[in-house]
Short mmCIF file of C-alpha atoms in Angstrom, two decimals:
data_model
loop_
_atom_site.label_atom_id
_atom_site.label_comp_id
_atom_site.label_asym_id
_atom_site.label_seq_id
_atom_site.Cartn_x
_atom_site.Cartn_y
_atom_site.Cartn_z
CA MET M 1 106.41 108.73 70.33
CA ALA M 2 104.55 106.97 67.54
CA THR M 3 103.93 103.88 69.63
CA ARG M 4 102.62 105.86 72.55
CA SER M 5 99.54 104.18 73.96
CA ILE M 6 96.67 106.20 75.33
CA ALA M 7 97.18 104.42 78.64
CA ALA M 8 100.76 105.64 78.88
CA TYR M 9 101.82 108.95 80.31
CA GLU M 10 105.16 110.47 79.65
CA LEU M 11 107.63 110.76 82.46
CA LYS M 12 107.67 114.47 81.60
CA LEU M 13 104.58 114.84 83.78
CA ALA M 14 106.75 114.12 86.80
CA ALA M 15 109.08 117.00 85.90
CA PRO M 16 107.44 119.67 88.10
CA LEU M 17 107.60 117.47 91.19
CA ALA M 18 111.13 116.33 90.31
CA GLY M 19 112.21 119.96 89.97
CA PHE M 20 110.54 120.79 93.26
CA PHE M 21 112.37 117.93 94.98
CA VAL M 22 115.75 118.86 93.49
CA LEU M 23 115.34 122.47 94.59
CA PHE M 24 113.72 122.04 97.99
CA PHE M 25 114.76 118.56 99.12
CA ILE M 26 118.06 117.57 97.56
CA ALA M 27 119.61 121.05 97.60
CA PRO M 28 118.80 121.60 101.31
CA LEU M 29 120.26 118.18 102.17
CA LEU M 30 123.44 119.04 100.24
CA ILE M 31 123.68 122.32 102.13
CA LEU M 32 123.15 120.43 105.38
CA PHE M 33 126.11 118.26 104.41
CA TYR M 34 128.18 121.31 103.45
CA VAL M 35 127.46 123.03 106.78
CA SER M 36 128.38 119.84 108.65
CA MET M 37 131.86 120.05 107.13
CA GLN M 38 132.50 123.53 108.53
CA SER M 39 134.63 124.13 111.59
CA ASP M 40 136.92 126.77 113.08
CA THR M 41 139.80 125.55 110.96
CA GLY M 42 137.89 125.59 107.65
CA THR M 43 136.44 122.62 105.85
CA SER M 44 137.07 119.42 107.75
CA LEU M 45 135.55 116.37 109.34
CA ALA M 46 136.00 117.87 112.79
CA GLN M 47 132.27 117.86 113.59
CA TYR M 48 131.99 114.15 112.77
CA ALA M 49 135.10 113.38 114.78
CA ARG M 50 133.61 115.30 117.68
CA PHE M 51 130.41 113.22 117.47
CA LEU M 52 132.07 109.85 116.98
CA LEU M 53 134.67 110.36 119.71
CA ASP M 54 132.20 111.68 122.27
CA PRO M 55 130.76 108.96 124.53
CA PHE M 56 127.79 111.19 125.35
CA SER M 57 126.80 111.65 121.69
CA LEU M 58 127.33 107.97 120.90
CA GLY M 59 125.22 107.15 123.95
CA VAL M 60 122.37 109.28 122.62
CA LEU M 61 122.58 107.54 119.24
CA GLY M 62 122.74 104.09 120.81
CA ARG M 63 119.85 104.80 123.17
CA THR M 64 117.72 106.08 120.27
CA LEU M 65 118.41 103.01 118.14
CA TRP M 66 117.70 100.66 121.05
CA LEU M 67 114.48 102.53 121.87
CA GLY M 68 113.33 101.82 118.32
CA VAL M 69 114.00 98.10 118.79
CA GLU M 70 111.99 97.98 122.03
CA VAL M 71 109.05 99.91 120.56
CA THR M 72 109.03 97.76 117.41
CA MET M 73 109.04 94.55 119.47
CA LEU M 74 106.10 95.75 121.59
CA CYS M 75 104.17 96.85 118.48
CA LEU M 76 104.77 93.47 116.87
CA LEU M 77 103.75 91.58 120.01
CA LEU M 78 100.40 93.40 120.20
CA GLY M 79 99.97 94.32 116.54
CA PHE M 80 100.31 90.84 115.07
CA PRO M 81 97.46 89.37 117.16
CA LEU M 82 95.40 92.46 116.33
CA ALA M 83 95.91 91.98 112.58
CA TRP M 84 95.28 88.25 113.03
CA ALA M 85 92.00 89.02 114.85
CA TYR M 86 91.00 91.32 111.97
CA VAL M 87 91.63 88.68 109.31
CA ARG M 88 90.45 85.55 111.17
CA GLY M 89 87.85 87.03 113.50
CA PRO M 90 84.12 87.37 112.80
CA ARG M 91 83.10 89.64 109.91
CA TRP M 92 81.25 92.17 112.05
CA LEU M 93 84.46 92.86 113.91
CA GLN M 94 86.35 94.11 110.84
CA PRO M 95 84.86 97.62 110.53
CA VAL M 96 85.30 98.10 114.28
CA LEU M 97 88.94 97.05 114.23
CA ILE M 98 89.81 99.10 111.15
CA LEU M 99 88.32 102.14 112.89
CA VAL M 100 90.35 101.38 116.01
CA VAL M 101 93.53 101.23 113.90
CA LEU M 102 92.86 104.12 111.51
CA LEU M 103 91.61 106.72 113.95
CA PRO M 104 94.89 106.88 115.91
CA LEU M 105 96.82 106.98 112.63
CA LEU M 106 94.97 110.14 111.59
CA THR M 107 94.70 111.75 115.02
CA SER M 108 97.30 114.39 115.84
CA VAL M 109 100.47 112.99 117.40
CA VAL M 110 100.39 115.72 120.02
CA VAL M 111 96.84 114.70 120.99
CA ARG M 112 97.80 111.02 121.19
CA THR M 113 100.91 111.77 123.21
CA PHE M 114 98.89 113.98 125.51
CA ALA M 115 96.40 111.13 125.93
CA CYS M 116 99.28 108.86 126.90
CA ILE M 117 100.48 111.37 129.44
CA VAL M 118 97.03 111.44 131.02
CA ILE M 119 96.91 107.64 131.10
CA LEU M 120 100.43 107.10 132.33
CA GLY M 121 99.91 109.84 134.84
CA ARG M 122 96.91 107.95 136.16
CA GLN M 123 98.73 104.66 136.40
CA GLY M 124 101.92 106.14 137.75
CA ILE M 125 102.60 105.19 141.33
CA VAL M 126 102.52 108.65 142.90
CA ASN M 127 101.36 110.67 139.92
CA SER M 128 97.61 110.49 140.40
CA ALA M 129 97.97 111.83 143.91
CA LEU M 130 100.22 114.67 142.77
CA VAL M 131 97.91 115.73 139.94
CA SER M 132 94.83 115.68 142.16
CA LEU M 133 96.67 117.90 144.59
CA GLY M 134 97.01 120.38 141.75
CA LEU M 135 100.82 120.37 141.65
CA ILE M 136 100.63 121.00 137.92
CA ASP M 137 104.30 121.79 137.52
CA THR M 138 105.74 118.55 138.75
CA PRO M 139 103.64 115.53 137.75
CA LEU M 140 105.22 115.21 134.29
CA ARG M 141 108.53 114.40 135.90
CA LEU M 142 107.20 111.03 137.03
CA LEU M 143 106.51 110.10 133.44
CA TYR M 144 110.18 110.40 132.59
CA THR M 145 110.86 106.68 132.49
CA GLU M 146 112.00 104.59 129.57
CA GLY M 147 109.02 102.26 130.05
CA GLY M 148 106.66 105.21 129.70
CA VAL M 149 108.32 106.33 126.47
CA ILE M 150 108.15 102.81 125.04
CA VAL M 151 104.44 102.38 125.82
CA ALA M 152 103.57 105.86 124.53
CA LEU M 153 105.55 105.35 121.31
CA ALA M 154 104.00 101.90 120.80
CA GLN M 155 100.57 103.45 121.17
CA VAL M 156 101.42 106.16 118.66
CA GLN M 157 103.13 103.93 116.06
CA MET M 158 101.03 100.75 116.32
CA PRO M 159 98.84 101.50 113.24
CA LEU M 160 101.98 101.52 111.06
CA MET M 161 102.64 97.95 112.19
CA VAL M 162 99.07 96.66 111.96
CA LEU M 163 98.16 97.87 108.44
CA PRO M 164 100.90 96.00 106.50
CA LEU M 165 100.25 92.94 108.68
CA ILE M 166 96.55 92.97 107.79
CA THR M 167 97.50 93.10 104.10
CA ALA M 168 99.97 90.23 104.47
CA LEU M 169 97.66 88.03 106.56
CA SER M 170 94.72 88.61 104.18
CA ARG M 171 96.80 87.14 101.36
CA ILE M 172 97.28 83.81 103.14
CA ASP M 173 94.88 81.13 101.97
CA PRO M 174 92.75 80.19 105.02
CA ASN M 175 92.75 76.59 103.74
CA MET M 176 96.39 76.44 104.85
CA ASP M 177 95.22 76.35 108.47
CA ASP M 178 92.76 73.54 107.77
CA ALA M 179 95.38 71.61 105.85
CA SER M 180 97.86 72.01 108.68
CA ALA M 181 95.27 70.90 111.24
CA ALA M 182 94.16 67.96 109.09
CA LEU M 183 97.76 66.79 108.92
CA GLY M 184 97.87 66.77 112.70
CA ALA M 185 99.68 69.99 113.49
CA GLY M 186 98.42 71.82 116.55
CA ALA M 187 97.31 75.45 116.53
CA TRP M 188 100.66 76.77 117.79
CA ARG M 189 102.66 74.70 115.34
CA GLY M 190 100.48 75.82 112.47
CA PHE M 191 100.88 79.40 113.59
CA TRP M 192 104.69 79.34 113.84
CA ARG M 193 105.27 77.12 110.82
CA ILE M 194 102.68 78.54 108.40
CA THR M 195 101.05 81.84 109.39
CA VAL M 196 104.19 83.62 110.62
CA PRO M 197 106.52 82.62 107.75
CA LEU M 198 103.90 83.48 105.12
CA SER M 199 103.28 86.90 106.63
CA LEU M 200 107.01 87.71 106.79
CA PRO M 201 106.86 90.43 104.08
CA GLY M 202 104.19 92.22 106.13
CA ILE M 203 106.16 91.78 109.35
CA ILE M 204 109.25 93.30 107.75
CA ALA M 205 107.33 96.20 106.18
CA GLY M 206 105.56 96.90 109.49
CA CYS M 207 108.79 96.72 111.49
CA MET M 208 110.53 99.11 109.10
CA LEU M 209 107.77 101.73 109.27
CA THR M 210 107.40 101.40 113.05
CA TYR M 211 111.13 101.53 113.67
CA ALA M 212 111.74 104.55 111.43
CA ALA M 213 108.79 106.38 112.99
CA ALA M 214 109.72 105.48 116.57
CA ILE M 215 113.31 106.71 116.44
CA THR M 216 112.33 109.99 114.74
CA ALA M 217 109.25 110.70 116.91
CA PHE M 218 110.34 114.04 118.32
CA ILE M 219 107.08 115.00 120.08
CA THR M 220 106.40 111.75 121.91
CA GLN M 221 110.04 111.27 122.88
CA SER M 222 110.38 114.76 124.28
CA LEU M 223 107.01 114.99 126.06
CA VAL M 224 107.01 111.55 127.67
CA GLY M 225 110.77 111.17 127.99
CA GLY M 226 111.46 114.72 129.07
CA GLY M 227 114.82 116.20 129.89
CA GLN M 228 116.15 113.12 131.65
CA MET M 229 116.30 111.08 128.48
CA LEU M 230 117.84 112.63 125.40
CA PHE M 231 117.21 111.04 122.01
CA MET M 232 118.61 112.01 118.61
CA PRO M 233 115.79 114.30 117.34
CA MET M 234 115.84 116.42 120.51
CA TYR M 235 119.65 116.41 120.48
CA ILE M 236 119.60 117.90 116.96
CA TYR M 237 116.95 120.44 117.94
CA GLN M 238 118.87 121.55 121.04
CA GLN M 239 122.14 121.96 119.17
CA ALA M 240 120.46 123.86 116.34
CA THR M 241 118.24 126.24 118.30
CA ALA M 242 119.25 126.55 121.94
CA LEU M 243 123.00 126.35 121.31
CA GLN M 244 122.96 127.76 117.76
CA ASN M 245 125.69 125.30 116.85
CA TRP M 246 124.68 124.74 113.24
CA PRO M 247 127.73 122.80 111.99
CA PHE M 248 127.49 120.29 114.83
CA ALA M 249 123.67 120.07 114.52
CA ALA M 250 124.15 119.46 110.79
CA ALA M 251 126.71 116.73 111.47
CA ILE M 252 124.39 114.99 113.96
CA SER M 253 121.57 115.25 111.40
CA ILE M 254 123.73 113.66 108.72
CA VAL M 255 124.79 110.86 111.08
CA PHE M 256 121.13 110.27 112.01
CA LEU M 257 119.99 110.40 108.35
CA ALA M 258 122.69 107.93 107.35
CA THR M 259 121.76 105.59 110.20
CA VAL M 260 118.05 105.62 109.30
CA LEU M 261 118.94 105.11 105.65
CA ALA M 262 121.12 102.11 106.55
CA VAL M 263 118.37 100.57 108.69
CA VAL M 264 115.78 101.09 105.93
CA SER M 265 118.10 99.49 103.34
CA VAL M 266 118.60 96.45 105.56
CA PHE M 267 114.83 96.10 106.00
CA ASN M 268 114.30 96.54 102.24
CA ALA M 269 116.86 93.83 101.48
CA LEU M 270 115.17 91.52 104.02
CA GLY M 271 111.81 92.34 102.46
CA ARG M 272 113.02 91.35 98.99
CA LEU M 273 114.43 88.10 100.39
CA SER M 274 111.22 87.27 102.24
CA ARG M 275 109.05 87.99 99.21
CA ALA M 276 111.22 85.70 97.15
CA HIS M 277 110.60 82.89 99.64
CA ALA M 278 106.99 83.56 100.64
CA MET X 1 95.42 62.91 122.04
CA ARG X 2 92.15 64.73 121.45
CA ARG X 3 92.29 66.43 124.83
CA ARG X 4 95.86 67.59 124.33
CA MET X 5 95.00 69.18 120.98
CA GLY X 6 91.94 70.78 122.50
CA TRP X 7 94.07 72.35 125.18
CA GLU X 8 96.57 73.57 122.63
CA ALA X 9 93.86 75.19 120.51
CA VAL X 10 92.43 76.87 123.60
CA SER X 11 95.80 78.22 124.76
CA PHE X 12 96.48 79.49 121.24
CA ARG X 13 93.18 81.33 120.97
CA VAL X 14 93.34 82.75 124.48
CA THR X 15 96.89 84.07 123.93
CA LEU X 16 96.24 85.67 120.55
CA TRP X 17 92.86 87.14 121.43
CA GLY X 18 94.23 88.33 124.77
CA LEU X 19 97.10 90.17 123.08
CA ALA X 20 94.75 91.54 120.41
CA ILE X 21 92.42 92.90 123.09
CA LEU X 22 95.41 94.43 124.87
CA GLY X 23 96.38 96.08 121.56
CA VAL X 24 92.86 97.44 121.08
CA LEU X 25 92.86 98.81 124.61
CA LEU X 26 96.23 100.49 124.09
CA LEU X 27 94.93 102.11 120.91
CA THR X 28 91.55 103.26 122.20
CA LEU X 29 91.83 103.85 125.92
CA PRO X 30 93.93 107.05 125.78
CA SER X 31 91.50 108.80 123.40
CA VAL X 32 88.49 107.73 125.44
CA VAL X 33 90.08 108.91 128.68
CA VAL X 34 91.04 112.27 127.15
CA ILE X 35 87.49 112.86 125.93
CA VAL X 36 86.04 111.99 129.35
CA VAL X 37 88.61 114.15 131.14
CA SER X 38 87.96 117.11 128.81
CA PHE X 39 84.44 117.36 130.25
CA THR X 40 85.73 117.67 133.79
CA SER X 41 84.39 120.41 136.00
CA GLY X 42 87.65 120.53 137.94
CA TYR X 43 91.07 122.01 137.25
CA SER X 44 93.00 118.76 136.94
CA LEU X 45 93.22 115.80 134.61
CA LYS X 46 91.90 113.54 137.35
CA PHE X 47 90.16 110.40 136.13
CA PRO X 48 87.30 109.87 136.77
CA PRO X 49 86.54 113.61 136.95
CA PRO X 50 84.91 114.98 140.10
CA GLY X 51 82.05 116.36 137.99
CA TYR X 52 81.16 117.17 134.40
CA SER X 53 80.85 120.48 132.58
CA PHE X 54 81.55 122.21 129.28
CA ARG X 55 83.74 124.84 130.93
CA TRP X 56 86.99 123.86 129.20
CA TYR X 57 85.30 123.89 125.82
CA VAL X 58 83.86 127.31 126.63
CA SER X 59 87.33 128.48 127.68
CA LEU X 60 88.58 127.67 124.17
CA LEU X 61 86.43 130.54 122.86
CA ASP X 62 88.80 132.95 124.62
CA ALA X 63 92.02 131.08 123.91
CA TRP X 64 93.14 133.43 121.15
CA GLN X 65 96.67 131.97 120.97
CA LEU X 66 95.32 128.52 120.23
CA GLN X 67 92.76 129.92 117.77
CA PHE X 68 95.44 131.93 115.99
CA ALA X 69 97.69 128.86 115.75
CA ALA X 70 94.78 126.69 114.56
CA GLY X 71 93.93 129.24 111.86
CA ASN X 72 97.56 129.25 110.66
CA SER X 73 97.73 125.45 110.64
CA LEU X 74 94.50 125.27 108.64
CA LYS X 75 95.72 127.80 106.05
CA ILE X 76 99.08 126.08 105.64
CA ALA X 77 97.42 122.65 105.42
CA ILE X 78 95.01 123.83 102.69
CA TRP X 79 97.83 125.35 100.61
CA THR X 80 100.04 122.32 101.15
CA THR X 81 97.28 119.91 100.10
CA THR X 82 96.40 121.96 97.00
CA LEU X 83 100.00 122.19 95.85
CA SER X 84 100.66 118.51 96.65
CA VAL X 85 97.70 117.42 94.51
CA LEU X 86 98.58 119.79 91.65
CA ILE X 87 102.16 118.57 91.24
CA GLY X 88 101.72 115.13 92.81
CA VAL X 89 98.93 113.73 90.64
CA PRO X 90 100.69 114.30 87.27
CA ALA X 91 103.84 112.76 88.73
CA ALA X 92 101.82 109.78 89.99
CA LEU X 93 100.31 109.25 86.52
CA ALA X 94 103.76 109.35 84.96
CA ILE X 95 105.34 106.99 87.50
CA ALA X 96 102.47 104.48 87.54
CA ARG X 97 102.49 104.19 83.75
CA SER X 98 106.23 104.14 83.06
CA PRO X 99 108.03 100.86 83.49
CA THR X 100 111.41 102.57 83.08
CA ALA X 101 114.19 102.48 85.63
CA ARG X 102 114.09 106.25 85.77
CA ALA X 103 110.49 106.14 87.02
CA LYS X 104 111.57 103.73 89.77
CA VAL X 105 114.34 106.10 90.87
CA LEU X 106 111.91 109.03 90.93
CA ASP X 107 109.45 106.95 92.93
CA SER X 108 112.02 106.14 95.62
CA LEU X 109 113.13 109.78 95.72
CA PHE X 110 109.57 111.08 96.17
CA MET X 111 108.80 108.48 98.84
CA SER X 112 111.99 109.02 100.85
CA PRO X 113 110.58 111.83 103.06
CA LEU X 114 108.23 109.21 104.55
CA VAL X 115 111.03 107.30 106.29
CA LEU X 116 113.84 109.83 106.64
CA PRO X 117 113.90 111.90 109.85
CA ALA X 118 111.77 114.94 109.08
CA LEU X 119 113.60 116.93 111.74
CA SER X 120 116.86 116.63 109.79
CA PHE X 121 115.05 117.83 106.69
CA GLY X 122 113.51 120.73 108.64
CA LEU X 123 116.96 121.87 109.76
CA ALA X 124 118.31 121.46 106.22
CA ALA X 125 115.43 123.52 104.83
CA LEU X 126 116.07 126.28 107.37
CA MET X 127 119.76 126.42 106.37
CA PHE X 128 118.81 126.40 102.68
CA PHE X 129 116.27 129.23 103.00
CA SER X 130 118.58 131.39 105.08
CA LEU X 131 121.36 130.82 102.53
CA ILE X 132 119.26 131.93 99.57
CA GLY X 133 117.93 134.83 101.63
CA LEU X 134 114.30 133.72 101.85
CA SER X 135 113.10 134.57 105.33
CA VAL X 136 110.76 132.33 107.28
CA SER X 137 107.20 132.89 106.08
CA PRO X 138 104.02 130.96 105.24
CA LEU X 139 105.65 130.30 101.84
CA THR X 140 108.66 128.49 103.31
CA LEU X 141 106.31 126.53 105.58
CA VAL X 142 104.18 125.39 102.64
CA ILE X 143 107.27 124.38 100.64
CA GLY X 144 108.60 122.32 103.55
CA HIS X 145 105.22 120.72 104.19
CA VAL X 146 104.74 119.75 100.54
CA ILE X 147 108.00 117.76 100.63
CA VAL X 148 106.81 115.64 103.58
CA CYS X 149 103.12 115.45 102.54
CA VAL X 150 103.26 114.83 98.79
CA PRO X 151 104.30 111.15 99.24
CA PHE X 152 100.82 110.38 100.61
CA VAL X 153 99.13 111.79 97.48
CA LEU X 154 101.57 109.89 95.27
CA ARG X 155 101.09 106.59 97.08
CA THR X 156 97.30 106.43 96.87
CA THR X 157 97.15 107.92 93.36
CA ILE X 158 99.76 105.52 91.96
CA ALA X 159 97.82 102.62 93.49
CA SER X 160 94.56 103.73 91.88
CA VAL X 161 96.18 104.37 88.48
CA ALA X 162 97.73 100.91 88.62
CA GLN X 163 94.24 99.42 88.97
CA LEU X 164 92.95 101.19 85.84
CA GLU X 165 92.07 98.90 82.92
CA PRO X 166 94.20 100.05 79.96
CA THR X 167 91.54 98.57 77.63
CA LEU X 168 89.04 101.08 79.01
CA LEU X 169 91.22 103.97 77.88
CA GLU X 170 92.03 102.31 74.58
CA SER X 171 88.36 101.81 73.74
CA SER X 172 87.73 105.45 74.59
CA ALA X 173 90.49 106.40 72.15
CA SER X 174 89.21 104.06 69.46
CA LEU X 175 85.83 105.74 69.73
CA GLY X 176 87.54 108.97 68.76
CA ALA X 177 88.03 110.64 72.13
CA SER X 178 91.08 112.84 72.48
CA ARG X 179 93.65 112.19 75.21
CA LEU X 180 92.42 115.12 77.22
CA TYR X 181 88.78 114.07 76.89
CA THR X 182 89.64 110.52 77.92
CA PHE X 183 91.55 111.83 80.90
CA ARG X 184 88.72 114.10 81.97
CA ARG X 185 85.86 111.67 81.44
CA ILE X 186 87.41 108.25 82.14
CA THR X 187 90.74 108.40 83.96
CA LEU X 188 90.02 111.19 86.40
CA PRO X 189 86.65 109.89 87.70
CA LEU X 190 88.17 106.44 88.21
CA ILE X 191 91.23 107.63 90.12
CA ARG X 192 89.42 110.40 92.00
CA PRO X 193 88.89 108.34 95.19
CA GLY X 194 92.62 107.58 95.29
CA ILE X 195 93.49 111.26 94.88
CA MET X 196 90.97 112.25 97.55
CA ALA X 197 92.25 109.70 100.04
CA GLY X 198 95.83 110.87 99.47
CA ALA X 199 94.86 114.53 99.69
CA PHE X 200 93.05 113.85 102.96
CA ILE X 201 96.05 112.13 104.55
CA ALA X 202 98.35 114.88 103.24
CA PHE X 203 96.04 117.47 104.79
CA MET X 204 95.96 115.72 108.16
CA SER X 205 99.71 115.21 108.20
CA SER X 206 100.39 118.85 107.28
CA PHE X 207 97.98 120.04 109.96
CA ASP X 208 99.79 117.80 112.45
CA ASN X 209 103.35 118.46 111.30
CA VAL X 210 105.85 119.41 113.98
CA PRO X 211 109.42 118.53 112.88
CA VAL X 212 109.37 120.71 109.75
CA SER X 213 107.29 123.57 111.20
CA LEU X 214 109.62 123.68 114.18
CA PHE X 215 112.36 125.24 112.03
CA LEU X 216 110.32 127.07 109.41
CA ARG X 217 107.86 129.07 111.50
CA ASP X 218 108.12 132.21 113.58
CA ALA X 219 105.78 134.05 115.97
CA ARG X 220 103.58 135.22 113.09
CA THR X 221 103.17 131.69 111.83
CA ASP X 222 102.60 129.84 115.08
CA MET X 223 101.21 126.37 114.36
CA LEU X 224 98.64 124.47 116.43
CA PRO X 225 100.59 121.28 117.20
CA ILE X 226 103.64 123.31 118.20
CA ARG X 227 101.57 125.65 120.39
CA MET X 228 100.02 122.59 122.06
CA TRP X 229 103.44 120.98 122.48
CA GLN X 230 104.88 124.10 124.06
CA ASP X 231 101.84 124.45 126.34
CA LEU X 232 102.31 120.84 127.43
CA GLU X 233 106.02 121.32 128.10
CA GLY X 234 105.11 123.99 130.61
CA LYS X 235 102.07 122.59 132.35
CA LEU X 236 99.34 119.98 132.10
CA ASP X 237 96.45 122.18 131.09
CA VAL X 238 92.88 120.89 130.91
CA SER X 239 92.13 123.20 127.98
CA ILE X 240 94.55 121.07 125.95
CA ALA X 241 92.22 118.16 126.76
CA ALA X 242 89.33 120.18 125.30
CA VAL X 243 91.40 120.96 122.18
CA SER X 244 92.20 117.24 121.96
CA GLY X 245 88.50 116.41 122.31
CA VAL X 246 87.64 118.77 119.46
CA MET X 247 90.43 117.34 117.29
CA ILE X 248 89.50 113.72 117.97
CA VAL X 249 85.85 114.35 117.08
CA LEU X 250 86.80 116.33 113.95
CA THR X 251 89.25 113.64 112.85
CA LEU X 252 86.66 110.93 113.42
CA SER X 253 83.99 112.79 111.41
CA LEU X 254 86.35 113.60 108.55
CA MET X 255 87.52 110.00 108.53
CA MET X 256 83.94 108.68 108.33
CA LEU X 257 83.22 111.14 105.52
CA MET X 258 86.32 110.07 103.58
CA GLU X 259 85.47 106.42 104.14
CA ARG X 260 82.12 107.14 102.45
CA LEU X 261 83.56 109.25 99.63
CA ALA X 262 86.86 107.54 98.91
CA GLY X 263 86.90 104.15 100.67
CA LEU X 264 89.74 105.39 102.84
CA SER X 265 90.46 102.15 104.72
CA ARG X 266 90.94 100.16 101.49
CA ARG X 267 93.52 102.70 100.28
CA LEU X 268 95.67 102.79 103.36
CA ARG X 269 96.81 99.20 103.23
#
């Protein structure tokens, strides 16, 4: 106490928020876990066994995880050049690009997904004709393709990829490029051997945020994917509300939570490694 | 040799700029198309529209369900933002200034709602509230929203506290200012942009929240994004394009304002 500097604040100040989190975040998650252990025969792992032994459920989980990989790859493919253009492009371009990236981040997900539906509807093979005919009940069905979901999710999650990449690329000394060129390395070689490795912490951070957001994106998945493609968030929602099967919904939630947690930990470990090397 | 390198540089630039332009198009085109389509004079989302009118914006004046939901969302978002700032800012000060392991643990705990599936948390919150006998109400909605929105306030506030010069505060103290006075006159003005940026993002994300509201609302507390989602599940309605147009323009204006007031773009990286 005596050595307390004026710049220091006691951890006590975090107590209200900590209490709030214990009561309204940790306690609900514990109850979720408790409910997931309930079954007709009392407390057991029956719900988990049901999930893990059911090919349908495992298929939903697998499809969701794979969807995240596809979306993350597409975001990286388009997001990295976008961040590169922001950092290496002309100065006047920077405010324009940051607006292009930030506006979607702040715009409602429902609005952005709706925008995607309009776009994909236009570019769909038969869709434009159907919508112009006023068949307003059916056109959505043509959007129910995995490609459509990937593009829509990439559009929605791209800012999460670009922002960490901009930070990482801004930290690279531009002289590195000149040095690489002066030593005879071509543009591609310099890019793969210098720019990409040095921006690895940003790539990993961006991939983690994009991946976590893509697999949990309930609205975009359900509106663009529709009933044909079931992903984990909608699976949980259906079990909890339409079927009122709380123990099973809780078990799926726990499985999903644990999976996301595992993925995030892997990314965090990779991030620490990459920062140690970069 | 020279020509080969020239070709390589050209192919490199063309590829990267081409992909970057594709990225920009993917990010902007949908919003632009929605705004154009919202001014259609027809009944469909045809692009380009057959003619232009304000009819779908006028129709919003009678859309009481959407207005009711928007009013609810606004109220919940204001309460959520206020509560998030009130308990988030002190916590951010404590975490940013404590090098202890305990502060690190708290930091990870408070940030975890950002990456964990919010839908799982929404379901957990519903089970929790029904267990303790608290029925679904604006209160339960605000509580759920604070959990998923407070990380934004923490993140920007912690970043701005970390940039504070400790010497500034020490010189204030050595000149005889009390801790409270120093906080009010030095610390707070310096970290205010960080708090504002975080509060703004928390507000937007509460207003836009679906996964938590999905479980914690009822007919009396219908929320705008959920109403829009349910409308879209049923049919492709042009009035949703008008709502989208309004929301895009509002978001853009608020964003410009926050960029002015709080340097938003610098705080989001």
